[in-house]
PDB file of C-alpha atoms and ligand atoms in Angstrom:
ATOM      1  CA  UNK A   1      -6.059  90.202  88.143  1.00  0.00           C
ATOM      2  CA  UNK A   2      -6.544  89.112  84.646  1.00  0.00           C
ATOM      3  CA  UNK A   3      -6.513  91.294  81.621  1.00  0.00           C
ATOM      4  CA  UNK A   4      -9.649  90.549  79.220  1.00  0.00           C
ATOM      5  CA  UNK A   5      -8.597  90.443  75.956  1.00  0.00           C
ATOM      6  CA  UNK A   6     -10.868  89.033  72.378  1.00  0.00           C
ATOM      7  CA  UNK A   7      -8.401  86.076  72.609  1.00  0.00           C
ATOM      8  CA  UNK A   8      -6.187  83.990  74.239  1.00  0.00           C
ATOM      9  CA  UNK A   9      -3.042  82.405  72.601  1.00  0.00           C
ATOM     10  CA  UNK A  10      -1.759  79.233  73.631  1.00  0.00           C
ATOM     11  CA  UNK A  11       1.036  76.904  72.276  1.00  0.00           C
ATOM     12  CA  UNK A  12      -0.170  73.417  71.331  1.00  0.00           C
ATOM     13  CA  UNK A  13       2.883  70.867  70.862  1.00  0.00           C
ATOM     14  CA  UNK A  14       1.951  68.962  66.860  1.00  0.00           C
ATOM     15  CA  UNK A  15       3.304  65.888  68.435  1.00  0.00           C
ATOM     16  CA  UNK A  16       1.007  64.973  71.139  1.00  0.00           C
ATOM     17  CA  UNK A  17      -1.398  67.792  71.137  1.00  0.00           C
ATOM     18  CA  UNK A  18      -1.413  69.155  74.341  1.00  0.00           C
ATOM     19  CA  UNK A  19      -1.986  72.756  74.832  1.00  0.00           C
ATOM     20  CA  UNK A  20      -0.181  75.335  76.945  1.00  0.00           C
ATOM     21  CA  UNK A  21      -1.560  78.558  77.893  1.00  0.00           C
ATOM     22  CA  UNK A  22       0.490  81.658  77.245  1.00  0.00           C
ATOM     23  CA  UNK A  23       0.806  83.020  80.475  1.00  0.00           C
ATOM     24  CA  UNK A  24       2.705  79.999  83.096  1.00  0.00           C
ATOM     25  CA  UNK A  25       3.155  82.505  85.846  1.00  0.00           C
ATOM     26  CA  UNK A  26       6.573  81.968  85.132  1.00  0.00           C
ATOM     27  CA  UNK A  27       6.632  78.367  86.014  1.00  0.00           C
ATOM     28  CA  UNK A  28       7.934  76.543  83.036  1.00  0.00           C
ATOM     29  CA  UNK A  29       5.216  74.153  81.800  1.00  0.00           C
ATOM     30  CA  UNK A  30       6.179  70.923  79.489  1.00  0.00           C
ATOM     31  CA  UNK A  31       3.807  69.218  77.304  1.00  0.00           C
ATOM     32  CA  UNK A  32       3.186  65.857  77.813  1.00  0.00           C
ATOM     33  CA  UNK A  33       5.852  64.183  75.620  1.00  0.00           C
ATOM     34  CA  UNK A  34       8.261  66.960  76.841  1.00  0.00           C
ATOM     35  CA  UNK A  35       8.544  68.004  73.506  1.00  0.00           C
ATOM     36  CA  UNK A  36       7.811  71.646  74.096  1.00  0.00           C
ATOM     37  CA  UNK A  37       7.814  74.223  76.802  1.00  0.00           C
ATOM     38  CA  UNK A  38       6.409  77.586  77.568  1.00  0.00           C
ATOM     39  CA  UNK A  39       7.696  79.929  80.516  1.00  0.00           C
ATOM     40  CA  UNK A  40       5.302  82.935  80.647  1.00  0.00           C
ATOM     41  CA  UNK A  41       4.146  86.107  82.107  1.00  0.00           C
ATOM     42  CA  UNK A  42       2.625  89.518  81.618  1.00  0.00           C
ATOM     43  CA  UNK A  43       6.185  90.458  80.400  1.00  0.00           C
ATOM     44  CA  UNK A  44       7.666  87.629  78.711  1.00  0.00           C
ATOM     45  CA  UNK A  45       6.852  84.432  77.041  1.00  0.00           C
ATOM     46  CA  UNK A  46       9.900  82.111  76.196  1.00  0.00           C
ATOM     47  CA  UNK A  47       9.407  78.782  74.827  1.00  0.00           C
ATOM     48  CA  UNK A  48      11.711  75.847  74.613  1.00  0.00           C
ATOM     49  CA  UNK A  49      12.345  73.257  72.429  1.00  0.00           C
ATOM     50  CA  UNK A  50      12.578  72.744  68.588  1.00  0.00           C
ATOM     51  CA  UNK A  51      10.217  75.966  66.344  1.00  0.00           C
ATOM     52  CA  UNK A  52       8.941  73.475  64.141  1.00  0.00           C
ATOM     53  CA  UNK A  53       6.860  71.254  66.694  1.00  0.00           C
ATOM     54  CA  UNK A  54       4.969  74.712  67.993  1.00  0.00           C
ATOM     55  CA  UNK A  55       1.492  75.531  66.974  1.00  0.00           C
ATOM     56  CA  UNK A  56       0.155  78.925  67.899  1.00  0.00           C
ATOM     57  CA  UNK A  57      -3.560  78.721  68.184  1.00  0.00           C
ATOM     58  CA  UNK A  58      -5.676  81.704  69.549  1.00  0.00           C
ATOM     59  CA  UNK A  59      -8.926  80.991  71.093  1.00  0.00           C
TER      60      UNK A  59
HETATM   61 ZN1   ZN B 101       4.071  67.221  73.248  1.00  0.00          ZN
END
């Protein structure tokens, strides 16, 4: 079901520092202060919302 990779990237929001995993199932997910959004899947990730409040972190 899931594909093991070395990482994992998620999108963490620099205003309120919540973290979104890559993959939503294609369910868009807000941060808390609906700043930013990330709608994902094996074969697209889109994200909403303004570039400059994204931080992509890999874990
Ligand atoms: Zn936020």
């Amino acid at each position: 079901m899931e594909t093991k990779t070395d990482k994992e990237t998620y999108y963490k929001c620099r205003k309120c520092g919540d973290e979104i995993y890559w993959n939503t199932r294609k369910q868009m997910t807000w941060c808390k202060c609906k700043t930013i959004a990330v709608d994902g899947c094996e074969f697209y990730v889109r994200l909403t919302g303004d570039e400059k409040n994204f931080k992509e972190i890999q874990k």
